Short mmCIF file of C-alpha atoms in Angstrom, two decimals:
data_model
loop_
_atom_site.label_atom_id
_atom_site.label_comp_id
_atom_site.label_asym_id
_atom_site.label_seq_id
_atom_site.Cartn_x
_atom_site.Cartn_y
_atom_site.Cartn_z
CA MET A 98 150.77 164.74 85.11
CA GLU A 99 150.04 168.32 85.87
CA GLN A 100 153.75 168.38 86.88
CA THR A 101 154.77 167.22 83.84
CA LYS A 102 152.24 169.72 81.62
CA TYR A 103 153.82 172.18 83.47
CA ASN A 104 157.92 171.31 82.73
CA SER A 105 156.77 170.85 78.85
CA ILE A 106 155.38 174.61 79.42
CA SER A 107 157.87 175.31 80.36
CA LYS A 108 160.74 173.39 77.73
CA LYS A 109 158.41 175.81 75.39
CA TYR A 110 158.71 178.77 77.34
CA LYS A 111 162.73 178.25 77.42
CA TYR A 112 163.23 177.41 73.54
CA CYS A 113 160.75 180.56 72.32
CA ILE A 114 162.93 183.24 74.57
CA VAL A 115 166.38 181.42 73.38
CA PHE A 116 165.22 181.74 69.62
CA CYS A 117 163.58 185.29 70.30
CA CYS A 118 167.28 187.08 71.61
CA ALA A 119 168.75 185.23 68.44
CA ILE A 120 166.63 186.97 66.29
CA VAL A 121 167.15 190.42 67.83
CA MET A 122 170.69 189.89 68.63
CA LEU A 123 171.17 189.12 64.91
CA LEU A 124 168.02 192.24 64.12
CA CYS A 125 171.06 194.39 65.23
CA MET A 126 173.97 193.18 63.92
CA GLY A 127 171.52 193.34 60.44
CA HIS A 128 171.02 196.74 61.49
CA ILE A 129 174.17 197.97 62.58
CA THR A 130 176.06 196.48 58.89
CA GLY A 131 173.64 197.64 56.88
CA ASN A 132 173.33 194.22 55.56
CA THR A 133 170.52 193.36 53.86
CA VAL A 134 170.70 190.22 53.30
CA VAL A 135 171.16 189.50 57.36
CA LEU A 136 167.81 191.96 57.68
CA ALA A 137 166.34 189.41 54.85
CA GLY A 138 167.35 186.79 57.09
CA CYS A 139 166.48 187.27 60.79
CA PHE A 140 162.92 188.26 59.05
CA VAL A 141 162.47 184.45 57.62
CA PHE A 142 163.60 183.81 61.03
CA PHE A 143 160.92 185.55 62.73
CA ALA A 144 158.46 184.37 60.43
CA ILE A 145 159.26 180.62 61.13
CA ILE A 146 159.25 181.50 64.95
CA ALA A 147 156.07 182.97 64.91
CA LEU A 148 154.87 179.97 62.98
CA TYR A 149 156.05 177.61 65.48
CA ALA A 150 154.09 179.96 68.32
CA VAL A 151 150.96 179.82 66.22
CA LEU A 152 151.43 176.57 66.63
CA ASN A 153 152.44 175.96 70.10
CA GLY A 154 150.67 178.37 71.95
CA LEU A 155 152.80 180.79 72.19
CA SER A 156 151.53 183.22 69.96
CA VAL A 157 151.12 186.44 72.42
CA PRO A 158 154.50 186.23 74.49
CA VAL A 159 156.63 186.30 71.01
CA LEU A 160 153.94 189.47 70.54
CA LEU A 161 154.48 190.91 73.60
CA PHE A 162 158.24 189.99 73.37
CA PHE A 163 158.98 191.79 70.17
CA LEU A 164 156.06 194.66 70.51
CA PRO A 165 159.58 197.04 71.93
CA TRP A 166 161.96 195.54 68.79
CA SER A 167 158.92 196.44 66.48
CA PRO A 168 159.84 200.23 65.10
CA LEU A 169 163.28 198.31 64.29
CA MET A 170 161.49 194.80 62.55
CA LYS A 171 161.78 197.03 59.27
CA PHE A 172 164.54 197.41 56.30
CA ALA A 173 164.66 200.73 56.46
CA PRO A 174 162.73 203.70 58.71
CA GLY A 175 159.35 204.81 56.90
CA GLN A 176 158.53 200.89 55.75
CA THR A 177 155.71 199.12 57.28
CA SER A 178 156.95 196.95 59.79
CA LEU A 179 157.46 193.12 59.48
CA TYR A 180 155.87 192.92 63.00
CA THR A 181 152.24 194.21 62.28
CA ILE A 182 151.98 191.81 59.21
CA ALA A 183 153.11 188.98 62.24
CA PHE A 184 150.28 190.76 64.54
CA PHE A 185 147.88 190.48 61.63
CA ALA A 186 148.05 187.00 61.08
CA VAL A 187 147.86 185.96 64.13
CA CYS A 188 143.96 188.20 64.68
CA LEU A 189 143.70 185.72 61.20
CA LEU A 190 144.56 182.86 62.50
CA ALA A 191 142.96 183.02 65.68
CA PHE A 192 139.90 184.05 64.15
CA ILE A 193 139.78 181.10 61.80
CA ASN A 194 139.99 178.83 64.87
CA ASN A 195 137.76 181.03 67.25
CA TYR A 196 135.04 182.35 65.48
CA ASN A 197 132.23 179.55 65.65
CA ARG A 198 132.44 180.39 69.53
CA LEU A 199 132.13 185.13 68.79
CA ARG A 200 128.84 186.15 69.55
CA LEU A 201 129.03 188.69 66.92
CA ASN A 202 127.26 191.87 68.49
CA TYR A 203 130.28 193.42 68.06
CA VAL A 204 130.89 193.32 64.67
CA ALA A 205 127.79 195.93 64.08
CA PHE A 206 129.89 198.27 66.65
CA VAL A 207 132.67 198.28 63.88
CA VAL A 208 130.01 198.80 61.08
CA LEU A 209 129.14 201.56 62.30
CA LEU A 210 131.88 203.28 63.40
CA PHE A 211 133.11 202.24 59.82
CA VAL A 212 129.97 204.17 58.49
CA SER A 213 131.08 207.52 60.52
CA THR A 214 134.03 207.64 59.80
CA GLY A 215 134.18 206.87 56.23
CA ILE A 216 130.91 210.21 56.26
CA SER A 217 134.23 212.39 57.21
CA LYS A 218 136.12 211.53 55.38
CA PHE A 219 133.97 211.68 52.53
CA ILE A 220 133.47 215.45 53.27
CA ASN A 221 136.23 215.65 53.99
CA GLY A 222 137.81 214.22 50.75
CA TYR A 223 140.43 212.20 52.55
CA TYR A 224 141.46 209.01 50.86
CA ILE A 225 140.99 205.54 52.92
CA ASP A 226 144.35 204.31 52.91
CA LYS A 227 146.03 200.39 53.99
CA SER A 228 146.19 201.91 57.75
CA TYR A 229 142.25 202.94 58.06
CA ILE A 230 141.55 199.35 56.33
CA LEU A 231 143.96 197.30 58.33
CA PHE A 232 142.67 199.60 61.53
CA PHE A 233 138.72 197.52 61.05
CA ILE A 234 140.52 194.68 60.26
CA PHE A 235 141.90 194.14 63.64
CA LEU A 236 138.54 195.44 65.14
CA PHE A 237 136.38 192.83 63.88
CA MET A 238 139.35 189.74 64.07
CA PHE A 239 140.76 190.84 67.68
CA PRO A 240 138.30 189.07 69.94
CA ALA A 241 138.76 186.13 68.43
CA LEU A 242 142.32 186.64 69.79
CA LEU A 243 141.27 187.01 73.80
CA PHE A 244 139.45 183.10 73.79
CA GLU A 245 143.90 182.62 74.44
CA LEU A 246 142.86 183.85 77.79
CA ASP A 247 141.90 180.20 78.70
CA GLY A 248 144.30 178.74 80.45
CA LYS A 249 146.64 178.66 77.96
CA TYR A 250 148.92 181.15 79.44
CA ASP A 251 151.35 180.93 82.71
CA TYR A 252 151.23 185.07 83.51
CA TYR A 253 154.41 184.77 85.06
CA VAL A 254 155.71 184.01 82.33
CA LEU A 255 153.98 185.85 80.20
CA THR A 256 154.78 189.36 82.16
CA ILE A 257 159.10 188.20 82.43
CA ILE A 258 158.97 187.22 78.28
CA PHE A 259 157.14 190.52 77.96
CA SER A 260 159.87 192.10 80.69
CA LEU A 261 163.15 190.60 79.35
CA GLY A 262 161.79 192.23 74.97
CA ILE A 263 161.45 195.23 77.27
CA ILE A 264 165.12 195.39 79.16
CA THR A 265 166.79 193.90 75.89
CA ALA A 266 165.19 196.35 74.00
CA ALA A 267 166.47 198.97 76.63
CA PHE A 268 169.93 198.35 76.54
CA ALA A 269 170.36 197.51 72.68
CA SER A 270 169.22 200.95 72.25
CA LYS A 271 171.19 202.70 74.68
CA GLN A 272 174.51 201.19 73.15
CA PHE A 273 173.51 201.35 69.78
CA ALA A 274 172.55 204.87 69.60
CA ASN A 275 175.64 205.74 67.80
CA TYR A 276 176.89 202.33 65.91
CA GLY A 277 176.39 202.71 61.62
CA SER A 278 173.21 202.04 60.49
CA ILE A 279 170.91 201.16 63.62
CA ALA A 280 171.57 205.02 64.42
CA LYS A 281 168.88 205.47 62.23
CA PHE A 282 166.40 203.84 64.10
CA ILE A 283 167.33 205.53 67.21
CA ASP A 284 166.77 209.06 68.91
CA VAL A 285 168.31 210.32 71.76
CA TYR A 286 167.58 213.47 72.81
CA VAL A 287 170.01 215.42 74.82
CA TRP A 288 169.39 219.19 75.95
CA GLU A 289 173.54 220.43 76.59
CA GLN A 290 172.18 223.62 78.29
CA MET A 291 170.41 221.83 81.57
CA GLY A 292 172.09 218.01 81.39
CA ILE A 293 169.64 216.70 79.83
CA THR A 294 169.06 213.31 78.12
CA ARG A 295 166.78 211.31 77.31
CA TYR A 296 166.31 207.98 75.78
CA SER A 297 163.27 206.25 73.93
CA GLY A 298 164.28 202.57 73.00
CA PHE A 299 164.04 202.30 68.98
CA TYR A 300 160.07 204.45 69.15
CA GLY A 301 161.15 208.00 68.70
CA ASP A 302 159.36 208.75 71.58
CA SER A 303 160.60 208.78 75.94
CA ASN A 304 157.14 208.72 77.12
CA PHE A 305 156.27 206.05 73.95
CA TYR A 306 159.27 203.82 75.13
CA SER A 307 157.93 203.86 78.62
CA ALA A 308 154.64 203.26 78.01
CA HIS A 309 155.40 200.14 78.18
CA ILE A 310 157.27 199.73 81.37
CA THR A 311 154.44 200.26 83.01
CA VAL A 312 152.66 197.37 81.92
CA ALA A 313 155.23 194.79 83.23
CA LEU A 314 155.99 197.07 86.22
CA SER A 315 151.63 196.85 87.18
CA GLY A 316 151.95 192.69 86.50
CA ILE A 317 155.09 192.59 88.98
CA MET A 318 153.57 194.31 91.41
CA LEU A 319 150.20 192.34 91.41
CA MET A 320 152.40 188.63 91.33
CA LEU A 321 154.45 189.66 93.97
CA LEU A 322 151.57 189.83 96.01
CA LYS A 323 150.92 186.05 96.09
CA ARG A 324 153.07 183.71 98.03
CA LEU A 325 155.71 182.79 95.41
CA THR A 326 158.62 179.59 94.62
CA GLN A 327 162.06 181.48 95.57
CA LYS A 328 163.02 181.60 92.27
CA ARG A 329 160.15 183.32 91.04
CA PHE A 330 160.55 185.90 94.20
CA ILE A 331 164.02 186.73 93.30
CA VAL A 332 163.39 186.87 89.58
CA LEU A 333 160.18 189.17 89.72
CA ILE A 334 163.13 191.72 91.93
CA ILE A 335 164.95 191.73 89.45
CA THR A 336 162.86 191.98 86.51
CA ALA A 337 161.37 195.25 88.37
CA VAL A 338 164.36 197.31 89.11
CA LEU A 339 165.85 196.70 85.87
CA LEU A 340 162.01 197.39 84.94
CA LEU A 341 162.54 200.54 86.79
CA TYR A 342 166.49 201.82 85.35
CA SER A 343 164.97 201.02 81.41
CA GLY A 344 161.75 203.65 82.26
CA LEU A 345 164.10 206.51 84.43
CA LEU A 346 166.70 206.55 81.24
CA SER A 347 163.40 208.02 79.67
CA ALA A 348 163.70 211.26 82.13
CA SER A 349 159.73 210.73 81.76
CA LYS A 350 157.66 212.50 84.68
CA THR A 351 154.49 211.48 83.70
CA PHE A 352 156.04 207.94 84.37
CA THR A 353 157.98 209.02 87.93
CA LEU A 354 155.08 209.99 88.80
CA ILE A 355 153.37 206.94 87.92
CA ALA A 356 155.81 204.35 88.69
CA ILE A 357 155.15 206.06 92.28
CA ILE A 358 151.86 206.57 92.80
CA MET A 359 151.84 202.46 91.77
CA ALA A 360 154.38 201.52 94.33
CA LEU A 361 152.10 203.47 97.24
CA PHE A 362 149.38 201.43 95.99
CA TRP A 363 151.03 198.22 96.18
CA VAL A 364 152.44 198.98 100.36
CA ALA A 365 148.97 199.34 100.60
CA LEU A 366 147.59 195.80 99.24
CA VAL A 367 150.62 194.34 101.50
CA LEU A 368 149.96 195.73 104.71
CA PHE A 369 145.83 194.54 103.45
CA LEU A 370 147.46 191.00 102.64
CA LYS A 371 146.35 187.88 105.11
CA ASN A 372 149.41 186.56 104.39
CA LYS A 373 151.74 185.97 107.68
CA VAL A 374 153.38 189.08 108.75
CA SER A 375 156.81 187.44 108.11
CA TYR A 376 155.85 187.44 104.55
CA LYS A 377 154.28 190.95 104.87
CA LEU A 378 157.70 192.11 106.21
CA LEU A 379 159.34 190.23 103.55
CA LEU A 380 157.91 192.24 100.87
CA ILE A 381 158.32 195.35 102.73
CA SER A 382 162.02 194.91 103.24
CA ALA A 383 162.71 193.81 99.38
CA LEU A 384 160.67 196.83 98.27
CA LEU A 385 163.69 198.22 101.10
CA ILE A 386 166.50 197.57 99.24
CA ALA A 387 165.41 198.37 95.77
CA VAL A 388 164.50 201.08 96.85
CA GLY A 389 168.27 201.76 98.80
CA VAL A 390 169.78 199.73 95.49
CA VAL A 391 167.91 202.74 93.30
CA LEU A 392 168.85 205.75 96.05
CA TYR A 393 172.69 204.27 96.75
CA SER A 394 174.03 202.70 93.86
CA GLY A 395 176.70 204.40 91.80
CA VAL A 396 174.11 203.16 87.69
CA PHE A 397 171.41 205.20 88.63
CA ALA A 398 172.92 208.63 89.98
CA ASP A 399 172.77 209.29 86.89
CA VAL A 400 169.21 208.83 85.64
CA LEU A 401 167.81 210.50 89.09
CA ASP A 402 169.51 213.31 88.73
CA VAL A 403 168.25 213.82 85.59
CA ILE A 404 164.54 213.05 86.84
CA VAL A 405 165.09 215.45 89.39
CA ARG A 406 166.15 217.90 86.92
CA ARG A 407 163.38 217.50 84.54
CA PHE A 408 161.12 218.17 87.78
CA ASN A 409 163.28 221.46 88.84
CA GLN A 410 163.10 222.99 85.33
CA GLY A 411 159.73 225.30 86.38
CA ASN A 412 156.57 224.74 88.66
CA ASP A 413 153.67 225.99 85.99
CA ALA A 414 151.34 223.82 84.07
CA GLN A 415 152.84 224.42 80.60
CA THR A 416 156.39 223.58 82.22
CA LEU A 417 155.58 220.59 84.22
CA THR A 418 153.59 219.19 81.44
CA THR A 419 156.01 220.02 78.73
CA GLY A 420 153.91 222.13 76.42
CA ARG A 421 150.78 219.59 76.55
CA THR A 422 149.03 222.02 78.05
CA LYS A 423 149.18 224.68 75.32
CA LEU A 424 148.65 221.78 72.95
CA TRP A 425 145.24 219.86 74.63
CA LYS A 426 143.64 223.46 74.62
CA SER A 427 144.69 223.70 70.90
CA TYR A 428 142.80 220.87 70.24
CA PHE A 429 140.14 221.46 72.28
CA SER A 430 139.57 225.63 70.12
CA VAL A 431 139.62 223.06 67.11
CA LEU A 432 136.36 220.94 68.21
CA MET A 433 134.69 223.48 70.50
CA ASN A 434 135.22 225.48 66.57
CA ASP A 435 134.36 223.46 64.08
CA PHE A 436 131.24 221.34 64.74
CA LYS A 437 131.86 218.79 62.10
CA VAL A 438 134.93 217.85 63.96
CA LEU A 439 133.52 217.08 67.38
CA PHE A 440 131.10 215.25 66.25
CA ILE A 441 132.22 212.84 62.94
CA GLY A 442 136.69 213.57 63.58
CA GLN A 443 138.62 213.09 61.04
CA GLY A 444 137.55 209.46 59.65
CA PHE A 445 140.78 207.54 61.43
CA THR A 446 143.02 209.71 58.88
CA ASN A 447 146.55 210.70 60.52
CA ILE A 448 145.88 214.73 60.47
CA ASN A 449 147.24 216.35 63.10
CA VAL A 450 146.75 220.14 64.92
CA ALA A 451 149.35 222.22 63.28
CA GLY A 452 151.51 219.12 62.75
CA ARG A 453 151.57 218.09 66.00
CA ALA A 454 149.95 215.27 67.94
CA SER A 455 147.85 215.93 70.64
CA HIS A 456 149.88 213.38 72.87
CA ASN A 457 146.73 212.17 74.27
CA THR A 458 144.64 208.81 72.79
CA LEU A 459 141.15 210.61 74.95
CA ILE A 460 141.82 213.38 72.60
CA GLN A 461 142.91 212.12 70.04
CA SER A 462 140.29 209.49 69.80
CA VAL A 463 137.67 212.39 70.01
CA TYR A 464 139.32 213.79 67.21
CA GLN A 465 139.90 211.13 64.85
CA PHE A 466 136.67 209.79 65.35
CA GLY A 467 133.99 212.92 66.95
CA ILE A 468 131.30 211.32 69.59
CA VAL A 469 129.42 210.27 67.47
CA GLY A 470 132.57 207.72 66.89
CA LEU A 471 134.26 207.41 70.53
CA VAL A 472 130.44 206.03 71.59
CA PHE A 473 130.44 203.30 68.57
CA PHE A 474 134.40 202.62 69.81
CA ILE A 475 132.97 202.37 74.13
CA PHE A 476 130.82 200.39 72.73
CA TRP A 477 133.27 197.87 71.09
CA ILE A 478 135.32 198.01 73.80
CA ILE A 479 132.45 196.72 76.24
CA SER A 480 131.18 194.28 73.76
CA VAL A 481 134.87 192.64 73.44
CA PHE A 482 135.08 192.70 77.32
CA SER A 483 131.82 191.00 77.80
CA LEU A 484 133.23 187.89 74.99
CA ASN A 485 135.04 186.76 78.80
CA SER A 486 132.05 188.04 81.30
CA LYS A 487 131.98 184.54 82.28
CA GLN A 488 135.51 184.23 82.85
CA ILE A 489 135.95 187.79 84.80
CA ASN A 490 133.67 188.77 87.67
CA LEU A 491 135.20 192.24 89.06
CA LYS A 492 133.00 192.34 91.79
CA ARG A 493 135.93 189.24 92.74
CA VAL A 494 139.11 192.06 91.62
CA ASN A 495 140.51 193.94 94.83
CA PRO A 496 139.71 198.29 93.73
CA ILE A 497 143.46 198.66 94.73
CA MET A 498 144.19 195.52 92.52
CA MET A 499 142.75 197.18 89.82
CA GLY A 500 143.66 200.73 89.90
CA ILE A 501 147.40 199.68 89.82
CA LEU A 502 146.82 197.51 86.68
CA VAL A 503 144.79 200.33 85.51
CA LEU A 504 147.63 202.65 86.27
CA GLY A 505 150.53 200.88 84.30
CA CYS A 506 148.47 199.72 80.96
CA PHE A 507 146.35 202.82 80.51
CA GLY A 508 148.60 205.72 82.97
CA LEU A 509 150.59 206.73 80.31
CA TRP A 510 147.77 206.74 77.16
CA LEU A 511 147.31 210.20 78.76
CA SER A 512 150.49 211.79 76.89
CA LEU A 513 150.12 209.34 74.32
CA ASP A 514 148.32 209.04 70.44
CA LEU A 515 148.32 205.58 70.20
CA LEU A 516 145.30 204.61 67.86
CA PHE A 517 147.20 204.53 64.71
CA PHE A 518 149.19 202.23 66.99
CA ASP A 519 149.85 198.49 67.58
CA GLU A 520 149.84 198.80 71.47
CA LEU A 521 146.55 199.10 71.11
CA PHE A 522 145.50 196.29 71.07
CA LEU A 523 148.09 194.20 72.62
CA ILE A 524 148.42 196.62 76.30
CA MET A 525 144.32 196.30 75.87
CA TYR A 526 144.67 192.42 75.68
CA TYR A 527 147.72 192.13 78.35
CA PHE A 528 144.97 194.40 80.57
CA VAL A 529 142.21 191.70 80.59
CA PHE A 530 144.74 189.00 81.45
CA SER A 531 146.17 190.86 84.09
CA LEU A 532 142.31 191.18 85.24
CA LYS A 533 141.38 187.28 85.14
CA TRP A 534 144.59 186.70 86.70
CA CYS A 535 143.58 189.44 89.63
CA GLU A 536 140.15 187.75 89.69
CA GLU A 537 140.77 184.66 90.42
CA THR A 538 143.72 185.53 92.57
CA SER A 539 142.16 188.10 94.47
CA GLY A 540 139.87 185.59 97.14
CA LYS A 541 143.10 183.55 98.19
CA ILE A 542 145.68 186.51 99.53
CA PHE A 543 142.43 188.80 100.70
CA LYS A 544 140.62 186.26 102.73
CA SER A 545 141.78 184.13 106.28
CA ASN A 546 141.02 180.86 104.70
CA GLU A 547 144.37 180.87 101.92
CA LYS A 548 146.06 177.74 101.56
CA LYS A 549 148.83 177.03 103.39
CA GLY A 550 152.27 176.65 101.07
CA GLU A 551 149.59 177.65 98.21
CA THR A 552 152.53 179.42 95.63
CA GLU A 553 151.61 180.65 92.07
#
């Protein structure tokens, strides 16, 4: 009975992957040719697959697959992405289905944050726009989506589908950077005098693009610690290499550093596994082979050369952070000299200092919410996590596994402004789901009473 259920779920996932890949191919075709009829048909098919996903318990995998493609899911740059509308619909349906299971204590913090940002808007004379309203609707409905954590998804399949979306978007954006109308959605940064070329998928920001990759890589690293079937092991290794290549295309120093630190943490975990020595050797050998492919393969040669050139640009903090330290200082200066902004922020209004984003989600949070609003937002996060307190016991999660997960999911947030993007919620979802998997798995792979032959 259990095996039949597993096969049924696998079949649904296979259909889902095929349909998702077909939609993004049609999406590329529509944007390359500039054909609005093809794009309209693509968006209709996307709406159908989104409805299918909701009805068949696949909503989060579909959302994660299309997340790297979301900037392309519109008729023209500057418009609202159909992806955001689909995400809103999924959260709404999840809330309708699960509202009676919610402990509504988190709503108080949503209301308090709404009031504090509303006061800021009123004082500064800012208008309440649709993004502001939508943000608070998401704060209200998103917790209901966390109830889909309850045994609904296979962590392996969820991560692979997310990775597939990232990899296809990375390769498509690189391939079609100079093709027809789609080029308007693709930014390639070329510094000819330094021999540096940076890709950024469909996002227009290399760090934003690579932020998805570190999330998926952290999940793959964690799963490789557990004894897997041969097929899953090989798929995870290949996926990790493709993700690493996609990330290096961004020539992001932050991505490179985070990937290296996660790899070091992973090696430390391998050494402390209670598996047989043969399995540890298998994992270390796989890592060494992957490193060999990266260092000596001609495919990686160009991207590695670009990374080395970026790190050789300068040794001071200003150069190393690509001007971010100066930018962060300008934000700190505003916060320290304007107590109104420091305490109640800008009221979640898309206004930046000197027209430049802060490139740091923590700084952005203080700047937009103020200290008062940030406290309410933090309490909202805590209350949301407490919805799953019965399912997740953080004391059972290995701290190094937690370190890999935190670095992968949130490390690049220190160089990005994410408050105004769907990633804020979806990466948070993936993080909670990963924590649940780690809590269930840590005891099996770090204790001597592990069952022999146990597979993922």
